[in-house]
Structures are given as structure tokens and as C-alpha cells.
mmCIF file of C-alpha atoms and ligand atoms in Angstrom:
data_model
loop_
_atom_site.group_PDB
_atom_site.id
_atom_site.type_symbol
_atom_site.label_atom_id
_atom_site.label_comp_id
_atom_site.label_asym_id
_atom_site.label_seq_id
_atom_site.Cartn_x
_atom_site.Cartn_y
_atom_site.Cartn_z
ATOM 1 C CA MET A 1 1.856 23.150 -0.206
ATOM 2 C CA VAL A 2 1.729 19.431 -0.451
ATOM 3 C CA LYS A 3 1.387 18.899 -4.095
ATOM 4 C CA LEU A 4 -2.213 16.805 -4.980
ATOM 5 C CA ASN A 5 -0.691 14.502 -6.833
ATOM 6 C CA GLU A 6 1.448 13.684 -3.224
ATOM 7 C CA MET A 7 -1.797 13.941 -1.623
ATOM 8 C CA ILE A 8 -3.479 10.825 -4.028
ATOM 9 C CA ILE A 9 -0.342 8.827 -3.433
ATOM 10 C CA GLU A 10 -0.230 8.838 -0.377
ATOM 11 C CA ALA A 11 -3.923 7.499 -0.036
ATOM 12 C CA LYS A 12 -3.429 5.191 -2.600
ATOM 13 C CA LYS A 13 -0.224 3.734 -0.919
ATOM 14 C CA TYR A 14 -2.098 3.514 2.331
ATOM 15 C CA ILE A 15 -5.061 1.416 1.421
ATOM 16 C CA GLU A 16 -2.621 -0.993 -1.030
ATOM 17 C CA SER A 17 -1.180 -1.862 2.165
ATOM 18 C CA ASN A 18 -3.914 -2.596 3.613
ATOM 19 C CA LEU A 19 -5.065 -4.719 0.881
ATOM 20 C CA VAL A 20 -4.080 -8.465 -0.354
ATOM 21 C CA ASP A 21 -5.698 -8.648 -3.866
ATOM 22 C CA ILE A 22 -6.019 -5.287 -5.951
ATOM 23 C CA PRO A 23 -9.860 -4.809 -7.514
ATOM 24 C CA ASP A 24 -10.631 -3.496 -10.845
ATOM 25 C CA ILE A 25 -13.989 -2.150 -10.440
ATOM 26 C CA GLY A 26 -15.221 -0.024 -8.415
ATOM 27 C CA MET A 27 -18.070 1.377 -6.956
ATOM 28 C CA ILE A 28 -20.266 4.487 -6.022
ATOM 29 C CA LEU A 29 -23.482 3.616 -3.854
ATOM 30 C CA GLY A 30 -26.034 6.396 -3.611
ATOM 31 C CA SER A 31 -28.711 7.677 -0.662
ATOM 32 C CA GLY A 32 -30.525 4.390 0.361
ATOM 33 C CA LEU A 33 -27.881 2.412 -2.256
ATOM 34 C CA GLY A 34 -25.306 1.375 0.683
ATOM 35 C CA VAL A 35 -27.103 -1.953 0.615
ATOM 36 C CA LEU A 36 -24.933 -3.808 -2.095
ATOM 37 C CA GLY A 37 -22.527 -3.480 0.347
ATOM 38 C CA ASP A 38 -23.392 -5.781 2.343
ATOM 39 C CA GLU A 39 -23.489 -8.050 -0.668
ATOM 40 C CA ALA A 40 -19.466 -8.453 -0.807
ATOM 41 C CA THR A 41 -17.640 -11.219 0.153
ATOM 42 C CA ASN A 42 -14.350 -11.411 1.712
ATOM 43 C CA LYS A 43 -14.639 -7.700 2.614
ATOM 44 C CA ASN A 44 -12.289 -5.429 3.902
ATOM 45 C CA VAL A 45 -13.878 -2.540 5.358
ATOM 46 C CA ILE A 46 -11.479 0.764 5.348
ATOM 47 C CA ASP A 47 -13.404 4.234 6.607
ATOM 48 C CA TYR A 48 -12.678 6.842 4.849
ATOM 49 C CA SER A 49 -11.070 8.849 7.889
ATOM 50 C CA ASN A 50 -8.344 6.674 8.607
ATOM 51 C CA ILE A 51 -7.765 7.338 4.769
ATOM 52 C CA PRO A 52 -4.682 10.269 4.720
ATOM 53 C CA ASN A 53 -5.852 13.226 2.632
ATOM 54 C CA PHE A 54 -8.974 11.833 2.648
ATOM 55 C CA PRO A 55 -11.800 14.711 2.842
ATOM 56 C CA VAL A 56 -12.969 15.238 6.316
ATOM 57 C CA SER A 57 -16.402 14.515 7.227
ATOM 58 C CA THR A 58 -17.868 17.707 9.195
ATOM 59 C CA ILE A 59 -21.014 16.149 9.309
ATOM 60 C CA GLU A 60 -21.854 14.473 12.474
ATOM 61 C CA GLY A 61 -23.002 10.777 12.237
ATOM 62 C CA HIS A 62 -22.532 11.064 8.397
ATOM 63 C CA LYS A 63 -19.587 7.311 7.969
ATOM 64 C CA GLY A 64 -18.194 6.852 4.726
ATOM 65 C CA ARG A 65 -16.535 3.724 3.735
ATOM 66 C CA PHE A 66 -14.232 1.435 1.432
ATOM 67 C CA ILE A 67 -15.453 -1.939 1.148
ATOM 68 C CA PHE A 68 -12.918 -4.130 -0.656
ATOM 69 C CA GLY A 69 -14.327 -7.863 -1.694
ATOM 70 C CA GLU A 70 -16.166 -9.355 -4.304
ATOM 71 C CA ILE A 71 -18.899 -9.415 -6.248
ATOM 72 C CA ALA A 72 -19.911 -12.044 -8.406
ATOM 73 C CA ASN A 73 -16.190 -13.082 -8.566
ATOM 74 C CA ARG A 74 -15.039 -10.007 -9.356
ATOM 75 C CA LYS A 75 -12.921 -7.889 -6.831
ATOM 76 C CA VAL A 76 -14.299 -4.737 -5.932
ATOM 77 C CA ALA A 77 -13.903 -1.337 -4.284
ATOM 78 C CA ILE A 78 -17.297 -0.073 -2.946
ATOM 79 C CA MET A 79 -17.639 3.463 -1.952
ATOM 80 C CA GLN A 80 -20.579 3.503 0.953
ATOM 81 C CA GLY A 81 -21.093 6.730 0.917
ATOM 82 C CA ARG A 82 -19.682 9.698 -0.656
ATOM 83 C CA PHE A 83 -19.039 13.471 -0.822
ATOM 84 C CA HIS A 84 -21.642 15.642 -1.975
ATOM 85 C CA TYR A 85 -20.590 19.372 -3.184
ATOM 86 C CA TYR A 86 -23.511 20.429 -1.786
ATOM 87 C CA GLU A 87 -21.776 19.404 2.078
ATOM 88 C CA GLY A 88 -19.410 22.234 1.348
ATOM 89 C CA TYR A 89 -16.416 20.231 0.201
ATOM 90 C CA SER A 90 -14.624 21.789 -2.659
ATOM 91 C CA MET A 91 -15.011 19.683 -6.289
ATOM 92 C CA LYS A 92 -11.398 18.292 -5.443
ATOM 93 C CA GLU A 93 -12.284 16.506 -2.205
ATOM 94 C CA VAL A 94 -15.729 15.606 -3.985
ATOM 95 C CA VAL A 95 -13.269 13.981 -6.694
ATOM 96 C CA PHE A 96 -10.073 12.871 -4.446
ATOM 97 C CA PRO A 97 -11.813 8.955 -3.977
ATOM 98 C CA ILE A 98 -12.274 8.698 -8.084
ATOM 99 C CA TRP A 99 -7.817 9.495 -8.534
ATOM 100 C CA VAL A 100 -7.356 7.357 -5.470
ATOM 101 C CA MET A 101 -9.505 4.703 -7.183
ATOM 102 C CA ARG A 102 -7.498 5.419 -10.694
ATOM 103 C CA ALA A 103 -3.998 5.096 -8.682
ATOM 104 C CA LEU A 104 -5.595 1.919 -7.613
ATOM 105 C CA GLY A 105 -5.187 0.262 -10.462
ATOM 106 C CA ILE A 106 -9.223 0.619 -11.289
ATOM 107 C CA LYS A 107 -10.074 1.592 -14.761
ATOM 108 C CA LYS A 108 -14.169 0.127 -14.798
ATOM 109 C CA LEU A 109 -16.409 2.700 -12.675
ATOM 110 C CA ILE A 110 -20.183 2.627 -11.547
ATOM 111 C CA VAL A 111 -21.857 4.993 -10.411
ATOM 112 C CA THR A 112 -25.190 4.956 -8.795
ATOM 113 C CA ASN A 113 -27.904 8.183 -6.950
ATOM 114 C CA ALA A 114 -30.974 8.852 -6.104
ATOM 115 C CA ALA A 115 -32.920 11.088 -8.443
ATOM 116 C CA GLY A 116 -35.438 12.945 -9.605
ATOM 117 C CA GLY A 117 -37.726 11.472 -12.278
ATOM 118 C CA VAL A 118 -37.705 14.667 -15.042
ATOM 119 C CA ASN A 119 -38.832 12.913 -17.403
ATOM 120 C CA THR A 120 -42.913 12.842 -16.994
ATOM 121 C CA ASP A 121 -43.121 8.612 -18.771
ATOM 122 C CA PHE A 122 -41.210 7.612 -15.772
ATOM 123 C CA VAL A 123 -42.430 6.376 -12.322
ATOM 124 C CA PRO A 124 -40.712 6.444 -8.735
ATOM 125 C CA GLY A 125 -38.928 2.953 -8.571
ATOM 126 C CA ASP A 126 -37.831 3.211 -12.379
ATOM 127 C CA LEU A 127 -33.871 2.418 -12.605
ATOM 128 C CA MET A 128 -32.419 4.657 -15.243
ATOM 129 C CA LEU A 129 -29.083 4.139 -17.096
ATOM 130 C CA ILE A 130 -27.499 7.484 -17.816
ATOM 131 C CA ASN A 131 -26.930 7.847 -21.436
ATOM 132 C CA ASP A 132 -25.068 11.537 -21.163
ATOM 133 C CA HIS A 133 -24.988 14.332 -18.702
ATOM 134 C CA ILE A 134 -25.947 18.009 -18.649
ATOM 135 C CA ASN A 135 -23.330 19.556 -15.782
ATOM 136 C CA PHE A 136 -25.439 22.314 -14.134
ATOM 137 C CA MET A 137 -23.439 23.099 -11.292
ATOM 138 C CA GLY A 138 -21.164 25.889 -13.060
ATOM 139 C CA GLN A 139 -18.334 23.364 -10.923
ATOM 140 C CA ASN A 140 -15.721 21.533 -13.295
ATOM 141 C CA PRO A 141 -13.002 19.383 -10.922
ATOM 142 C CA LEU A 142 -10.714 19.497 -13.357
ATOM 143 C CA ILE A 143 -10.632 23.559 -13.168
ATOM 144 C CA GLY A 144 -6.412 23.977 -11.883
ATOM 145 C CA SER A 145 -3.324 22.629 -12.655
ATOM 146 C CA ASN A 146 -3.951 19.558 -14.921
ATOM 147 C CA LEU A 147 -2.700 16.053 -13.111
ATOM 148 C CA HIS A 148 -1.056 15.165 -15.869
ATOM 149 C CA ASP A 149 -0.716 11.557 -14.946
ATOM 150 C CA PHE A 150 -4.306 11.297 -15.078
ATOM 151 C CA GLY A 151 -5.048 12.350 -18.113
ATOM 152 C CA THR A 152 -5.356 15.121 -20.647
ATOM 153 C CA ARG A 153 -5.385 18.991 -20.200
ATOM 154 C CA PHE A 154 -9.482 18.912 -22.727
ATOM 155 C CA PRO A 155 -10.495 15.452 -21.935
ATOM 156 C CA ASP A 156 -12.894 14.053 -24.411
ATOM 157 C CA MET A 157 -16.815 13.397 -22.849
ATOM 158 C CA SER A 158 -18.379 12.403 -26.142
ATOM 159 C CA ASN A 159 -18.778 8.445 -24.794
ATOM 160 C CA ALA A 160 -18.856 9.682 -21.215
ATOM 161 C CA TYR A 161 -20.976 7.112 -19.816
ATOM 162 C CA SER A 162 -18.829 4.178 -22.278
ATOM 163 C CA SER A 163 -21.418 3.053 -24.916
ATOM 164 C CA SER A 164 -19.868 -0.705 -24.093
ATOM 165 C CA MET A 165 -20.752 -0.391 -20.628
ATOM 166 C CA ARG A 166 -23.812 0.626 -21.667
ATOM 167 C CA ASP A 167 -24.767 -2.434 -23.999
ATOM 168 C CA ILE A 168 -23.273 -4.513 -20.846
ATOM 169 C CA ALA A 169 -26.408 -3.545 -18.816
ATOM 170 C CA LYS A 170 -28.296 -3.361 -21.005
ATOM 171 C CA LYS A 171 -28.363 -7.165 -21.898
ATOM 172 C CA ALA A 172 -27.662 -7.829 -17.819
ATOM 173 C CA SER A 173 -31.513 -6.211 -17.071
ATOM 174 C CA ALA A 174 -32.825 -8.555 -20.164
ATOM 175 C CA ASP A 175 -31.878 -11.022 -18.577
ATOM 176 C CA LEU A 176 -33.141 -10.614 -15.943
ATOM 177 C CA ASN A 177 -36.535 -8.897 -16.884
ATOM 178 C CA ILE A 178 -35.640 -5.892 -14.993
ATOM 179 C CA GLN A 179 -36.948 -2.748 -16.701
ATOM 180 C CA LEU A 180 -34.372 0.133 -17.812
ATOM 181 C CA LYS A 181 -34.948 2.862 -18.362
ATOM 182 C CA GLU A 182 -32.502 5.134 -20.438
ATOM 183 C CA GLY A 183 -31.700 8.927 -20.435
ATOM 184 C CA VAL A 184 -29.458 11.667 -19.876
ATOM 185 C CA TYR A 185 -28.980 13.503 -16.073
ATOM 186 C CA VAL A 186 -28.291 16.805 -15.162
ATOM 187 C CA SER A 187 -26.541 17.763 -11.312
ATOM 188 C CA MET A 188 -27.200 20.286 -10.066
ATOM 189 C CA THR A 189 -25.841 21.859 -6.830
ATOM 190 C CA GLY A 190 -28.587 21.398 -4.175
ATOM 191 C CA PRO A 191 -29.103 21.095 -1.579
ATOM 192 C CA ALA A 192 -32.543 22.979 -2.164
ATOM 193 C CA TYR A 193 -34.427 20.626 -4.283
ATOM 194 C CA GLU A 194 -35.424 22.353 -7.792
ATOM 195 C CA THR A 195 -38.268 24.535 -8.740
ATOM 196 C CA PRO A 196 -40.945 24.095 -10.983
ATOM 197 C CA ALA A 197 -39.226 26.923 -13.291
ATOM 198 C CA GLU A 198 -36.275 24.580 -13.238
ATOM 199 C CA ILE A 199 -37.610 21.397 -13.650
ATOM 200 C CA LYS A 200 -39.128 22.474 -17.338
ATOM 201 C CA MET A 201 -35.868 24.142 -17.733
ATOM 202 C CA ALA A 202 -34.105 20.956 -17.305
ATOM 203 C CA ARG A 203 -36.808 19.517 -19.231
ATOM 204 C CA ILE A 204 -36.347 21.501 -22.236
ATOM 205 C CA LEU A 205 -32.633 21.121 -21.999
ATOM 206 C CA GLY A 206 -33.090 17.813 -22.541
ATOM 207 C CA ALA A 207 -32.925 16.299 -18.895
ATOM 208 C CA ASP A 208 -34.463 12.395 -18.257
ATOM 209 C CA ALA A 209 -33.136 13.222 -14.290
ATOM 210 C CA VAL A 210 -32.055 15.260 -11.655
ATOM 211 C CA GLY A 211 -29.670 14.806 -8.868
ATOM 212 C CA MET A 212 -27.274 16.392 -6.817
ATOM 213 C CA SER A 213 -24.094 14.073 -7.572
ATOM 214 C CA THR A 214 -22.611 12.094 -10.105
ATOM 215 C CA VAL A 215 -21.397 14.224 -12.665
ATOM 216 C CA PRO A 216 -17.980 15.561 -10.706
ATOM 217 C CA GLU A 217 -16.871 11.991 -10.783
ATOM 218 C CA VAL A 218 -17.452 11.165 -13.831
ATOM 219 C CA ILE A 219 -15.999 13.875 -15.359
ATOM 220 C CA ALA A 220 -12.966 12.652 -13.089
ATOM 221 C CA ALA A 221 -13.139 9.708 -13.948
ATOM 222 C CA ASN A 222 -13.705 10.093 -17.815
ATOM 223 C CA HIS A 223 -10.164 11.796 -17.439
ATOM 224 C CA ALA A 224 -8.204 9.775 -15.656
ATOM 225 C CA GLY A 225 -9.908 6.465 -18.036
ATOM 226 C CA MET A 226 -12.024 5.280 -17.180
ATOM 227 C CA ASP A 227 -15.027 3.871 -18.194
ATOM 228 C CA VAL A 228 -18.114 4.676 -16.453
ATOM 229 C CA ILE A 229 -21.558 3.198 -16.245
ATOM 230 C CA GLY A 230 -24.398 5.465 -14.313
ATOM 231 C CA ILE A 231 -27.324 4.099 -12.915
ATOM 232 C CA SER A 232 -30.161 6.435 -11.054
ATOM 233 C CA CYS A 233 -32.594 5.363 -8.846
ATOM 234 C CA ILE A 234 -35.574 7.383 -9.312
ATOM 235 C CA THR A 235 -36.769 8.086 -5.791
ATOM 236 C CA ASN A 236 -39.516 10.454 -6.952
ATOM 237 C CA MET A 237 -40.735 12.585 -9.610
ATOM 238 C CA ALA A 238 -39.005 16.065 -9.603
ATOM 239 C CA ALA A 239 -40.592 19.282 -8.550
ATOM 240 C CA GLY A 240 -43.570 20.741 -10.059
ATOM 241 C CA VAL A 241 -44.726 17.368 -12.411
ATOM 242 C CA LEU A 242 -46.978 16.252 -9.204
ATOM 243 C CA ASP A 243 -49.064 18.311 -7.170
ATOM 244 C CA LYS A 244 -46.633 17.617 -3.644
ATOM 245 C CA PRO A 245 -43.781 18.542 -2.020
ATOM 246 C CA LEU A 246 -40.091 16.957 -2.319
ATOM 247 C CA SER A 247 -38.976 15.569 0.551
ATOM 248 C CA HIS A 248 -36.037 13.171 1.577
ATOM 249 C CA ASP A 249 -37.486 10.829 3.523
ATOM 250 C CA GLU A 250 -39.529 9.909 0.193
ATOM 251 C CA VAL A 251 -35.646 9.541 -1.877
ATOM 252 C CA ILE A 252 -34.680 7.124 1.122
ATOM 253 C CA ARG A 253 -38.488 4.987 0.907
ATOM 254 C CA THR A 254 -38.423 4.254 -2.874
ATOM 255 C CA ALA A 255 -34.467 3.686 -2.911
ATOM 256 C CA ASP A 256 -35.104 0.936 -0.273
ATOM 257 C CA GLU A 257 -38.326 -0.145 -1.871
ATOM 258 C CA VAL A 258 -36.216 -0.720 -4.703
ATOM 259 C CA LYS A 259 -32.978 -1.990 -3.229
ATOM 260 C CA ASP A 260 -33.193 -5.810 -4.531
ATOM 261 C CA LYS A 261 -34.316 -4.407 -8.277
ATOM 262 C CA PHE A 262 -31.223 -2.872 -7.991
ATOM 263 C CA ILE A 263 -29.056 -4.969 -6.534
ATOM 264 C CA LYS A 264 -29.862 -7.870 -8.882
ATOM 265 C CA LEU A 265 -28.886 -5.798 -11.345
ATOM 266 C CA VAL A 266 -25.892 -4.025 -10.765
ATOM 267 C CA MET A 267 -24.101 -7.674 -9.474
ATOM 268 C CA ALA A 268 -25.550 -9.463 -13.028
ATOM 269 C CA ILE A 269 -23.731 -5.988 -14.847
ATOM 270 C CA ILE A 270 -20.615 -6.912 -12.581
ATOM 271 C CA LYS A 271 -20.608 -10.477 -13.869
ATOM 272 C CA ARG A 272 -20.723 -9.190 -17.271
ATOM 273 C CA MET A 273 -17.673 -6.727 -17.225
HETATM 274 N N1 HPA B 301 -33.139 16.599 -7.002
HETATM 275 C C1 HPA B 301 -32.882 17.021 -6.539
HETATM 276 N N2 HPA B 301 -31.784 15.894 -6.326
HETATM 277 C C2 HPA B 301 -32.679 14.837 -6.728
HETATM 278 C C3 HPA B 301 -33.808 14.299 -6.077
HETATM 279 C C4 HPA B 301 -34.608 15.623 -6.575
HETATM 280 O O1 HPA B 301 -35.579 15.778 -7.642
HETATM 281 N N3 HPA B 301 -34.331 12.977 -5.955
HETATM 282 C C5 HPA B 301 -33.296 12.655 -5.468
HETATM 283 N N4 HPA B 301 -32.492 13.255 -5.427
#
């Protein structure tokens, strides 16, 4: 069996051979937030399907690609589309792109997602800076042999969403007069949305937003010594907050409505990184 670190290096080499400039900032765009990729200039697009060892999408019409380019004069690697645990990928497949980005030399990561509002002070359309997370997936991408080249067996997670990077995000939002809420993100596996009882539990445990992604990638990024900024787009109130059913249509609609604000904020953050 080919070792995981060899698979990572092979993927990294393929990408490197297709790039002129190696980026120093990585970005993952969540559901409905992919439009940010259009803002990049000097683009070089690489479909995930062309990268050796990248997880194979089994879902019809599911596209995923890296956009390498420039935003605010910074070289960025943008993931348009991520691998979700609920799609059936293993945790190692979910975080494989993080390891590849780190192998490329990327040390700063911006992760974004669509999330449900658990904090009842939030409203759909809010942007939330993630200041910490609760891993409720019952899984961890680092289980198994440790990738010593990337990091230690027992990585520290006490500054998982780097406080200095959070300061940059807060400064960017203040300068732009864009309201940025702040709070704790709890990850569930999905794909079913949560029940009202689960959301009540999440609130008691200290969560402000809930979603089905991000935490695995952030764990892998921290292990590999990357500085992380996390931003949730609150696309809906979580189950039981309002007297109405949840739907993916609402998630996509709200993400689309906030995209201008979201793009402005992220571009301003990149500029200050
Ligand atoms: N729950 C879980 N994931 C989500 C939600 C939610 O309410 N909204 C967007 N992603």
C-alpha cells in the first residue's frame, strides 16, 4: 500500500509542476460562497479530478477545483468545493487537500462555511468569525499513524482559530463597517439537519453556529502548524429556533444574498494578512 505521505507528495508535485507562483494563503469556500473564486486574477484552474490521489467524486455533477491566482495582490489557492464527511469520504480524504496545501508551503488558511444560527441573537445573513469549535462528529482526521513530517502526535488546539488572525478579521470588518459576529462552531456529521433537541443541547454546550464541515480541516491544519481564520455565513436559524422547516434551498439563497458582503470582507482580510 502506498503510504499517505507519498500520496500527498505526489499530489503536491503535480500541482507544483502546473504553477508559476506558489501561493502562501489557502482558502476553502463553503456552500454558496464559491463566487469568491471569480475575484481572483491571473487564474490557473486545476480540477481535483486531475490531481493524483485526490479523492474521487462519486456524486454526479459534483465539481471541485483549485483556483490558483491573486487576490488583493496576494497569491492564493482557493478550493471551490470541499469533501464532506457526509458524502461518504473518510476523514483522511476530507483533509487530504489541507495536507497538500501545507506540503506546497501554504501556512495560512481561511475556511468558510454555511452554518445554522444556534445563538438566538443571530439572524440569517450574519457573518460569524469562528473563535473556537466543538467537534461533535465522533471522528478525528488524525486517528491512525501520525504524519510526523507535518506535526506532532498530540497537537495543541488551544488557539485553533489563531487570535492574531482573528484580530486581522475584526480590524478588516471594522474598517469596512461590516458587522462580524463571533462565536463557537459545532460540527455535526449530517447529512440530516439537527433536531430541535440537538440544537438546544448545542446551545447549552456553548455553540453559536452549527454545520457539517470545517472542523476536520481545521484539526488537520492545526496539526500541520497552519494559522487559521474561520468564517461562517449564518444561512438559516438552526432547527427549532423558528417555527419552520430547514431546507438546502434556504441555505443557498441566503449565501447568495450575502455574497457581496462576504467577498468584500474576505478580500479585506487577505489584504491585511
Ligand atoms: N445545520 C447544519 N448544517 C448547516 C445548517 C444547519 O442548520 N445550515 C447550513 N449548514
